[in-house]
Coordinates of C-alpha atoms and ligand atoms in Angstrom, one line a residue:
X1 CA 0.0 0.0 0.0
X2 CA 1.4 3.3 -1.0
X3 CA 1.8 6.0 1.7
X4 CA 1.6 9.0 -0.7
X5 CA -0.6 11.7 0.7
X6 CA -3.0 12.0 -2.1
X7 CA -4.2 8.4 -1.9
X8 CA -6.0 8.7 1.4
X9 CA -6.3 12.3 2.4
X10 CA -9.4 14.4 3.3
X11 CA -9.8 17.3 0.9
X12 CA -11.8 20.3 1.9
X13 CA -13.4 22.2 -1.0
X14 CA -13.3 26.0 -0.6
X15 CA -15.7 28.0 -2.8
X16 CA -13.8 31.2 -2.2
X17 CA -16.7 33.7 -2.8
X18 CA -18.7 32.1 0.0
X19 CA -16.1 31.0 2.5
X20 CA -15.0 34.1 4.5
X21 CA -14.8 37.7 3.6
X22 CA -11.6 39.3 4.9
X23 CA -12.1 42.9 3.6
X24 CA -15.8 43.5 4.2
X25 CA -17.1 43.7 0.6
X26 CA -19.6 40.9 0.9
X27 CA -17.5 38.4 -1.1
X28 CA -15.2 35.8 0.4
X29 CA -11.5 36.2 -0.4
X30 CA -8.0 35.0 0.3
X31 CA -7.7 37.2 3.4
X32 CA -10.8 35.6 4.8
X33 CA -9.5 32.1 4.0
X34 CA -6.1 32.8 5.5
X35 CA -7.8 34.0 8.7
X36 CA -9.7 30.7 8.9
X37 CA -6.8 28.3 8.3
X38 CA -6.7 27.5 12.0
X39 CA -10.4 26.4 11.7
X40 CA -9.5 24.1 8.8
X41 CA -6.5 22.7 10.7
X42 CA -8.7 21.9 13.7
X43 CA -11.2 20.3 11.4
X44 CA -8.5 17.9 10.5
X45 CA -8.4 18.0 6.7
X46 CA -5.2 17.3 4.8
X47 CA -5.7 19.4 1.7
X48 CA -7.7 22.3 0.4
X49 CA -9.1 22.5 -3.1
X50 CA -10.1 26.0 -4.2
X51 CA -12.5 26.7 -7.0
X52 CA -11.1 29.1 -9.7
X53 CA -9.4 32.1 -8.1
X54 CA -8.3 33.7 -11.4
X55 CA -9.4 37.1 -12.7
X56 CA -12.9 36.6 -14.0
X57 CA -16.0 38.5 -15.0
X58 CA -17.8 35.8 -12.9
X59 CA -20.3 34.8 -15.6
X60 CA -20.0 31.3 -14.2
X61 CA -18.6 31.8 -10.7
X62 CA -15.0 32.0 -11.9
X63 CA -15.2 29.1 -14.4
X64 CA -14.9 31.9 -17.0
X65 CA -11.2 32.6 -16.6
X66 CA -9.8 35.8 -18.1
X67 CA -6.2 35.3 -17.0
X68 CA -4.8 31.9 -15.9
X69 CA -1.7 33.5 -14.3
X70 CA -3.2 35.9 -11.8
X71 CA -5.7 36.3 -9.0
X72 CA -9.1 37.9 -9.2
X73 CA -8.8 41.3 -7.5
X74 CA -12.0 40.6 -5.5
X75 CA -10.2 37.6 -4.0
X76 CA -6.8 39.3 -3.4
X77 CA -3.4 39.4 -5.2
X78 CA -0.9 36.9 -6.5
X79 CA 1.4 37.8 -3.6
X80 CA -1.4 37.0 -1.2
X81 CA -2.0 33.6 -3.0
X82 CA 1.6 32.8 -2.5
X83 CA 1.4 33.7 1.2
X84 CA -1.7 31.5 1.5
X85 CA 0.1 28.6 0.0
X86 CA 3.0 29.0 2.3
X87 CA 0.8 29.3 5.4
X88 CA -1.2 26.2 4.4
X89 CA 2.0 24.3 4.0
X90 CA 3.2 25.4 7.4
X91 CA 0.1 23.8 8.8
X92 CA 0.8 20.7 6.7
X93 CA -2.2 21.3 4.5
X94 CA -1.8 20.7 0.7
X95 CA -3.2 23.2 -1.8
X96 CA -5.0 22.1 -4.9
X97 CA -6.4 24.7 -7.4
X98 CA -8.8 24.4 -10.3
X99 CA -7.6 24.6 -13.9
X100 CA -10.2 25.2 -16.6
X101 CA -8.8 23.9 -19.9
X102 CA -12.0 23.4 -21.9
X103 CA -13.0 27.0 -22.1
X104 CA -11.9 30.5 -21.4
X105 CA -13.6 33.9 -20.9
X106 CA -14.7 36.3 -23.5
X107 CA -12.6 38.8 -21.5
X108 CA -9.4 36.8 -22.0
X109 CA -6.6 38.4 -24.0
X110 CA -6.8 35.5 -26.5
X111 CA -10.5 35.8 -27.2
X112 CA -10.4 39.6 -27.5
X113 CA -7.5 39.2 -29.9
X114 CA -9.5 36.6 -31.9
X115 CA -12.4 39.0 -32.2
X116 CA -10.3 41.6 -33.9
X117 CA -7.9 39.3 -35.8
X118 CA -9.2 36.4 -37.7
X119 CA -5.7 34.9 -38.0
X120 CA -5.7 33.8 -34.3
X121 CA -9.2 32.4 -34.3
X122 CA -7.9 28.8 -34.4
X123 CA -7.4 29.0 -30.7
X124 CA -11.1 28.7 -30.4
X125 CA -13.9 27.1 -32.5
X126 CA -15.0 29.8 -34.9
X127 CA -17.3 28.7 -37.8
X128 CA -19.3 30.3 -40.6
X129 CA -22.3 28.1 -39.7
X130 CA -23.2 26.8 -36.2
X131 CA -24.3 23.1 -35.8
X132 CA -27.2 22.0 -33.6
X133 CA -25.3 21.5 -30.4
X134 CA -27.0 22.8 -27.2
X135 CA -25.1 24.5 -24.4
X136 CA -25.0 22.5 -21.2
X137 CA -26.4 25.5 -19.5
X138 CA -29.3 25.8 -22.0
X139 CA -29.8 27.5 -25.3
X140 CA -27.6 27.1 -28.4
X141 CA -23.9 26.3 -27.9
X142 CA -23.0 28.9 -30.5
X143 CA -22.9 32.7 -30.4
X144 CA -22.4 35.0 -33.4
X145 CA -19.8 37.8 -33.5
X146 CA -20.0 41.1 -35.2
X147 CA -18.4 39.9 -38.5
X148 CA -20.9 37.1 -38.8
X149 CA -18.9 34.1 -37.6
X150 CA -20.0 31.9 -34.7
X151 CA -18.0 30.6 -31.8
X152 CA -18.6 27.4 -29.8
X153 CA -19.3 27.5 -26.0
X154 CA -20.4 24.3 -24.4
X155 CA -21.3 26.4 -21.3
X156 CA -22.3 30.1 -21.2
X157 CA -21.7 32.4 -24.1
X158 CA -19.1 34.1 -21.9
X159 CA -17.1 30.8 -21.9
X160 CA -15.7 30.2 -25.4
X161 CA -14.3 26.7 -25.9
X162 CA -10.6 26.3 -26.7
X163 CA -9.6 24.4 -29.8
X164 CA -7.3 21.6 -28.5
X165 CA -6.4 20.6 -32.1
X166 CA -4.2 23.7 -31.9
X167 CA -0.7 23.0 -30.4
X168 CA -0.6 26.5 -29.1
X169 CA -3.4 25.6 -26.6
X170 CA -1.3 22.7 -25.4
X171 CA 1.7 24.8 -24.8
X172 CA -0.3 27.5 -23.1
X173 CA -1.8 25.1 -20.5
X174 CA 1.5 23.2 -19.9
X175 CA 3.0 26.6 -19.1
X176 CA 0.0 27.5 -16.8
X177 CA 0.6 24.2 -14.9
X178 CA 4.2 25.1 -14.4
X179 CA 3.4 28.6 -13.4
X180 CA 1.4 27.4 -10.4
X181 CA 3.6 24.3 -9.6
X182 CA 6.5 26.8 -9.4
X183 CA 4.4 28.7 -6.8
X184 CA 4.0 25.7 -4.7
X185 CA 0.5 24.3 -5.5
X186 CA 0.3 20.6 -4.8
X187 CA -2.2 19.8 -7.5
X188 CA -4.9 20.7 -10.0
X189 CA -8.5 19.8 -10.2
X190 CA -9.2 19.6 -13.9
X191 CA -12.5 21.1 -14.9
X192 CA -14.7 19.4 -17.5
X193 CA -11.8 17.0 -18.1
X194 CA -13.5 14.8 -20.7
X195 CA -14.7 17.6 -22.9
X196 CA -11.6 19.1 -24.5
X197 CA -11.7 17.5 -27.9
X198 CA -14.5 17.8 -30.4
X199 CA -15.5 15.8 -33.5
X200 CA -18.3 16.3 -35.9
X201 CA -20.8 14.6 -33.7
X202 CA -19.3 14.5 -30.2
X203 CA -17.7 16.7 -27.6
X204 CA -17.3 14.1 -24.9
X205 CA -14.5 11.6 -24.1
X206 CA -12.6 11.7 -27.4
X207 CA -9.5 9.5 -27.3
X208 CA -7.1 12.4 -28.0
X209 CA -7.7 13.8 -24.5
X210 CA -5.6 11.1 -23.0
X211 CA -2.4 12.3 -24.6
X212 CA -3.0 15.7 -22.9
X213 CA -3.2 14.1 -19.5
X214 CA -0.1 11.9 -20.2
X215 CA 1.8 15.1 -20.9
X216 CA 0.4 16.8 -17.8
X217 CA 1.3 13.8 -15.7
X218 CA 4.9 14.0 -16.9
X219 CA 4.9 17.7 -15.8
X220 CA 3.3 17.0 -12.4
X221 CA 5.8 14.1 -11.8
X222 CA 8.7 16.3 -12.6
X223 CA 7.8 18.4 -9.6
X224 CA 7.6 15.4 -7.2
X225 CA 4.3 14.5 -5.5
X226 CA 1.9 16.9 -7.3
X227 CA -1.4 15.6 -8.4
X228 CA -4.1 15.9 -11.0
X229 CA -7.8 15.2 -10.2
X230 CA -10.3 14.9 -12.9
X231 CA -13.8 16.2 -13.1
X232 CA -15.0 13.3 -15.3
X233 CA -18.8 12.7 -15.4
X234 CA -19.0 9.5 -17.5
X235 CA -21.6 6.8 -17.0
X236 CA -19.3 4.1 -18.5
X237 CA -16.8 2.9 -15.9
X238 CA -14.5 1.4 -18.4
X239 CA -14.2 4.8 -20.2
X240 CA -13.9 6.6 -16.8
X241 CA -11.1 4.3 -15.7
X242 CA -9.0 5.2 -18.8
X243 CA -8.5 8.7 -17.2
X244 CA -6.9 7.0 -14.2
X245 CA -4.3 4.9 -15.9
X246 CA -1.0 5.0 -14.1
X247 CA 0.4 7.6 -16.5
X248 CA -2.6 9.9 -16.6
X249 CA -4.7 11.6 -13.8
X250 CA -4.1 10.5 -10.2
X251 CA -7.7 10.5 -9.1
X252 CA -11.2 11.6 -10.2
X253 CA -14.4 12.6 -8.4
X254 CA -16.8 9.7 -7.7
X255 CA -20.0 11.2 -9.0
X256 CA -21.8 7.8 -8.9
X257 CA -21.5 7.9 -5.1
X258 CA -22.5 11.5 -5.0
X259 CA -25.7 10.8 -7.0
X260 CA -26.6 7.6 -5.3
X261 CA -29.9 7.4 -3.4
X262 CA -30.0 6.6 0.3
X263 CA -30.6 2.9 -0.4
X264 CA -28.5 0.0 0.9
X265 CA -28.5 -2.1 -2.2
X266 CA -27.7 0.9 -4.5
X267 CA -24.9 2.2 -2.2
X268 CA -23.4 -1.2 -2.0
X269 CA -23.5 -1.6 -5.7
X270 CA -21.8 1.8 -6.2
X271 CA -19.2 1.1 -3.6
X272 CA -18.4 -2.3 -5.2
X273 CA -18.4 -0.9 -8.7
X274 CA -16.1 1.9 -7.6
X275 CA -13.6 -0.5 -6.0
X276 CA -13.8 -2.8 -9.0
X277 CA -13.0 0.1 -11.3
X278 CA -10.1 1.5 -9.3
X279 CA -8.4 -1.5 -7.8
X280 CA -7.1 -3.0 -11.0
X281 CA -5.5 0.2 -12.2
X282 CA -4.1 1.1 -8.8
X283 CA -5.9 4.5 -8.5
X284 CA -7.4 5.5 -5.2
X285 CA -11.2 5.8 -5.2
X286 CA -12.7 9.1 -4.0
X287 CA -15.9 9.6 -1.9
X288 CA -17.8 12.7 -2.6
X289 CA -21.2 13.7 -1.0
X290 CA -21.4 17.2 -2.2
X291 CA -19.8 20.1 -4.1
X292 CA -20.7 23.6 -5.5
X293 CA -22.8 22.1 -8.3
X294 CA -25.2 19.8 -6.4
X295 CA -28.0 19.9 -3.8
X296 CA -26.7 19.8 -0.3
X297 CA -27.0 16.3 1.3
X298 CA -29.2 17.4 4.3
X299 CA -31.9 18.5 1.8
X300 CA -31.3 15.7 -0.7
X301 CA -31.5 12.9 1.9
X302 CA -34.7 14.3 3.4
X303 CA -36.6 13.9 0.2
X304 CA -38.7 11.0 -0.9
X305 CA -36.4 10.6 -3.9
X306 CA -32.8 10.8 -2.5
X307 CA -30.9 10.7 -5.7
X308 CA -29.1 13.7 -7.0
X309 CA -30.8 15.0 -10.2
X310 CA -29.2 17.5 -12.5
X311 CA -31.1 20.5 -13.8
X312 CA -32.8 21.2 -10.4
X313 CA -35.4 18.5 -11.2
X314 CA -36.1 17.9 -7.6
X315 CA -35.7 21.5 -6.4
X316 CA -38.4 22.4 -3.9
X317 CA -39.8 18.9 -3.5
X318 CA -40.6 18.4 0.2
X319 CA -37.7 17.5 2.4
X320 CA -37.8 16.3 6.0
X321 CA -34.6 18.2 7.1
X322 CA -34.4 16.3 10.4
X323 CA -34.4 13.0 8.6
X324 CA -32.0 14.4 6.0
X325 CA -29.7 15.7 8.7
X326 CA -29.6 12.3 10.4
X327 CA -28.8 10.6 7.2
X328 CA -26.2 13.1 6.2
X329 CA -24.4 12.4 9.5
X330 CA -24.5 8.7 8.8
X331 CA -23.4 9.2 5.2
X332 CA -20.4 11.2 6.4
X333 CA -19.2 8.3 8.5
X334 CA -19.7 6.0 5.6
X335 CA -17.8 8.1 3.2
X336 CA -15.0 8.7 5.6
X337 CA -14.6 5.0 6.4
X338 CA -14.3 3.9 2.7
X339 CA -10.8 3.3 1.2
X340 CA -9.4 6.3 -0.6
X341 CA -9.8 10.0 -0.5
X342 CA -12.8 11.8 0.9
X343 CA -14.0 15.3 0.0
X344 CA -15.7 17.8 2.3
X345 CA -17.5 20.7 0.6
X346 CA -17.5 23.8 2.8
X347 CA -20.6 23.9 4.9
X348 CA -21.1 20.1 4.7
X349 CA -19.3 19.9 8.1
X350 CA -21.9 22.4 9.4
X351 CA -24.8 20.4 8.1
X352 CA -26.1 23.3 6.0
X353 CA -29.2 22.6 4.0
X354 CA -29.7 23.7 0.4
X355 CA -31.2 27.3 0.4
X356 CA -34.2 26.6 -1.9
X357 CA -36.0 29.9 -1.3
X358 CA -33.5 32.4 -2.6
X359 CA -35.3 35.4 -4.2
X360 CA -35.1 35.0 -8.0
X361 CA -33.6 38.5 -8.2
X362 CA -30.4 37.4 -6.4
X363 CA -29.8 34.2 -8.3
X364 CA -26.5 34.4 -10.2
X365 CA -25.9 31.0 -11.7
X366 CA -26.2 31.2 -15.5
X367 CA -28.2 28.0 -15.5
X368 CA -31.1 30.0 -14.0
X369 CA -31.2 32.7 -16.6
X370 CA -30.3 30.5 -19.6
X371 CA -33.1 28.1 -18.7
X372 CA -35.6 30.9 -18.6
X373 CA -35.9 30.3 -14.9
X374 CA -37.0 26.6 -15.4
X375 CA -33.8 25.5 -13.6
X376 CA -33.2 27.3 -10.3
X377 CA -29.4 26.8 -10.7
X378 CA -26.8 26.1 -8.1
X379 CA -26.8 29.2 -6.0
X380 CA -28.6 27.3 -3.2
X381 CA -25.5 25.4 -2.2
X382 CA -23.2 28.4 -2.6
X383 CA -24.7 30.7 0.1
X384 CA -21.9 32.3 2.3
X385 CA -21.0 30.3 5.4
X386 CA -22.4 31.3 8.8
X387 CA -19.4 31.6 11.2
X388 CA -20.8 33.3 14.4
X389 CA -23.4 35.5 16.0
X390 CA -27.1 35.6 16.0
X391 CA -28.1 37.1 12.7
X392 CA -26.9 37.5 9.1
X393 CA -24.1 38.0 8.0
X394 CA -23.1 35.6 10.8
X395 CA -19.5 36.7 11.0
X396 CA -19.0 36.2 7.3
X397 CA -17.1 39.5 7.1
X398 CA -14.8 41.3 9.5
X399 CA -16.3 42.4 12.9
X400 CA -17.6 45.8 12.1
X401 CA -18.5 45.2 8.4
X402 CA -22.0 46.1 7.4
X403 CA -21.7 44.6 3.9
X404 CA -24.4 42.2 2.8
X405 CA -23.0 38.8 1.7
X406 CA -23.4 38.3 -2.1
X407 CA -26.2 35.8 -1.5
X408 CA -28.5 36.2 1.5
X409 CA -28.2 33.7 4.4
X410 CA -31.3 32.3 6.1
X411 CA -32.1 33.6 9.6
X412 CA -32.4 30.0 10.7
X413 CA -28.6 29.5 10.3
X414 CA -28.1 31.1 13.7
X415 CA -28.2 27.5 15.1
X416 CA -25.7 26.3 12.4
X417 CA -22.8 28.8 12.9
X418 CA -19.4 27.3 13.3
X419 CA -19.2 29.1 16.7
X420 CA -22.5 27.6 17.9
X421 CA -21.5 24.1 16.8
X422 CA -18.0 24.2 18.2
X423 CA -19.6 24.6 21.6
X424 CA -22.0 21.7 21.1
X425 CA -20.4 18.2 21.5
X426 CA -23.2 16.6 19.5
X427 CA -23.0 19.0 16.5
X428 CA -22.2 18.1 12.9
X429 CA -19.0 20.1 13.2
X430 CA -17.8 18.0 16.1
X431 CA -18.8 14.8 14.4
X432 CA -16.7 15.8 11.4
X433 CA -13.8 16.7 13.7
X434 CA -13.9 13.5 15.6
X435 CA -14.3 11.4 12.4
X436 CA -11.5 13.2 10.5
X437 CA -9.2 12.7 13.5
X438 CA -9.8 9.0 13.7
X439 CA -9.7 8.7 10.0
X440 CA -6.1 10.1 9.9
X441 CA -4.8 7.2 11.9
X442 CA -7.2 4.3 11.0
X443 CA -8.6 4.9 7.6
X444 CA -7.8 6.3 4.1
X445 CA -6.0 4.3 1.5
X446 CA -6.5 0.6 1.3
X447 CA -9.2 -2.0 0.9
X448 CA -12.3 -3.1 2.7
X449 CA -13.9 -6.4 3.7
X450 CA -17.7 -6.6 3.7
X451 CA -19.2 -8.2 6.8
X452 CA -22.4 -10.3 6.7
X453 CA -24.2 -8.5 9.4
X454 CA -27.8 -7.4 10.1
X455 CA -29.4 -8.3 6.7
X456 CA -29.8 -6.4 3.4
X457 CA -30.6 -3.0 5.0
X458 CA -27.2 -2.9 6.7
X459 CA -23.8 -1.9 5.2
X460 CA -21.0 -3.3 7.3
X461 CA -17.3 -3.6 6.5
X462 CA -14.0 -3.7 8.2
X463 CA -10.7 -2.0 7.3
X464 CA -7.1 -3.0 7.6
X465 CA -6.7 -1.2 10.9
X466 CA -9.6 -3.3 12.4
X467 CA -12.0 -0.4 12.3
X468 CA -15.5 -1.6 11.5
X469 CA -18.1 0.7 10.0
X470 CA -21.8 -0.2 10.3
X471 CA -24.6 1.8 8.6
X472 CA -28.2 1.0 9.2
X473 CA -30.4 2.0 6.3
X474 CA -33.4 0.0 7.4
X475 CA -36.3 0.8 9.6
X476 CA -35.5 -1.3 12.6
X477 CA -32.6 -1.0 15.1
X478 CA -29.7 -3.4 14.4
X479 CA -27.5 -5.2 17.0
X480 CA -23.9 -4.0 16.7
X481 CA -21.1 -6.6 16.6
X482 CA -18.7 -6.8 19.6
X483 CA -16.2 -4.1 19.9
X484 CA -15.8 -0.6 21.4
X485 CA -17.9 2.1 19.7
X486 CA -15.4 4.8 18.7
X487 CA -17.9 7.1 17.1
X488 CA -21.6 7.1 16.1
X489 CA -23.6 9.5 14.0
X490 CA -26.5 9.4 16.5
X491 CA -27.4 8.0 19.9
X492 CA -27.5 4.2 20.2
X493 CA -30.6 2.5 21.6
X494 CA -29.7 -0.1 24.3
X495 CA -26.5 -0.8 22.4
X496 CA -28.3 -1.1 19.1
X497 CA -27.9 1.0 16.0
X498 CA -31.1 2.9 15.2
X499 CA -32.3 3.5 11.6
X500 CA -30.4 6.1 9.5
X501 CA -27.4 5.9 11.8
X502 CA -23.8 4.8 11.4
X503 CA -21.2 3.7 13.9
X504 CA -17.4 3.0 13.9
X505 CA -16.2 0.2 16.1
X506 CA -12.7 -0.9 17.0
Ligands
LIG1 C1 -17.8 22.2 -13.7 C2 -17.8 23.1 -12.6 O1 -17.8 22.4 -11.4 C3 -19.0 24.0 -12.7 O2 -19.2 24.8 -11.6 C4 -18.9 24.8 -14.0 O3 -20.1 25.5 -14.2 C5 -18.6 23.9 -15.2 N1 -17.6 22.9 -14.9 C6 -18.1 24.7 -16.4 O4 -16.8 25.2 -16.1

C-alpha cells in the first residue's frame, strides 16, 4: 500500500466567494481564507481544493477565466495567494487549485484578440455556420460575433471553448501548470476534463484527450508529488477508468457515489463498482457527498427521492430536514470510512441545508437565466458560510463590516454557525472533527472487507486497521457486533444502532 498523501487524504473544498470575507465587501476572499486556516487545521483535513481564483467576470462563478496566471482582485493578489500557499504548507495542508482547460472567458486576451484578428481564431472554435449543439447551461452552444462568424461555447456564451487541435493551446496550458507548480501548489482539479476535444458529432470523451493528460502527468511528476484530479462525469466505468491509468490523472471525483440514493443495495452496488473500477489500475477511489454544483446532502437525503438529479429537477420537492440531517451524518461516517480520498465541501461539516427559497432577483448561476428560470441553478449550495453570531451576516465578514453577503443567508442559520457548533459536542461540526481525527490514523488508502451483518438493509465492513463501519439503512434497530464504539452518528438505543445511523467500532 502506497503511503503517498493523495491516496487517502481528506480534501476540503473552498468555494472562495462564499467561504469568508476578509475585507468586508460581501465576497469571500483570500484574506478571509487565511484567517480561517486554524479552523481548517482543527477540522482535520489534509488538503484544500479551491474553485477558480483567477481574474474573471464571474459569468459562471469564476469558471470563465480571463487570465490563468493571476488572481481575481476581489479575492486578493498573486502575492497573497503565495502567502496563503506558504501558510497552508506550514500547517501541513496541501493546496489544490482548479484549472479550466475546456473554455476561457470572452474577456481573456486570446479571445479579445481573436475577435479583432481572424488569423488567431484557431485557438477557439469559430465557424461560418453553427451546428445544432446545445449548451450544457441551456440554449444554443453557438454565439455569433459582429463579422458574422459563430464561436462554440459548451457552457455560457461568456465561456468560449478552446480548440485543442491547436498545439498553441497545449503549450499554453503546460505553461500554466508550471506557473502554479512553481508557486508551490500541490495539484490541480481539472474542470470538465472529458470535454476538451470535439469531433463532428461528439464533444465528450474523445481519445485524443488522454495524450494531454499523459503530458500533464509528466509535468506533475517532474515536480515530485503533485497531483491531477479529474472532473470526469462519464456513466461508463471502463471509459472513466481510462483517465486514471498510471500515466494519466491521479484520481477523479466519484459522481456515482454523490448521485446515489440513500438505499443500501444501491450504495453497496456503487461502492463495489467503484472498487472494481479503481483497484485493477491502482488508482485510489474518492468519496464525494457534495460540491458547489449539487444539492446539499441534508436536503437531498430528506426527500422521498434521495438521488441527486441535474437541472434542479427535484428542487423544492418536500424535504424532511431532520431526517436528511440524520442521514447526512451517517453518510459522512460511511464516506470517511471507505478506502481512498474523501471530499468535504465547505458547509457540509456544518450540516447546512440547500437554500431553496432564494429570491429570483439574487440568483446568479447562468443556469437559471439560460433556462428561462426553469432550472433554479446552483446558488442554493453556494450561500456564504455562517461563522458566528445571532443574525446575518453571521460573521462572514470582519467584525464591524456592514456589507451584505453576495447571497442572503437564512435567519435559521443562527443555530448552524461554526461558533455555535464548536460549543456543542453533538454537533455536525464535532462529528466531522472526531471522524477526521480517527480517519487520519485508522482509515484512508487501502481496501475493505464486507461483513455479513444485520441483513440487506445494513452496510457493514471492516478496514485493515480493524475499524468496522456499520450503517443502518433499514427501519429497525440493528444489534452491533462486539467491539468498542469509537464514534456514532447518533445516539445508540440499548447498544443497538437505530435507523439512518452509522457507527465506527474498533
Ligand atoms: C464544472 C464546474 O464544477 C461547474 O461549476 C462549472 O459551471 C462547469 N464545470 C463549467 O466550467
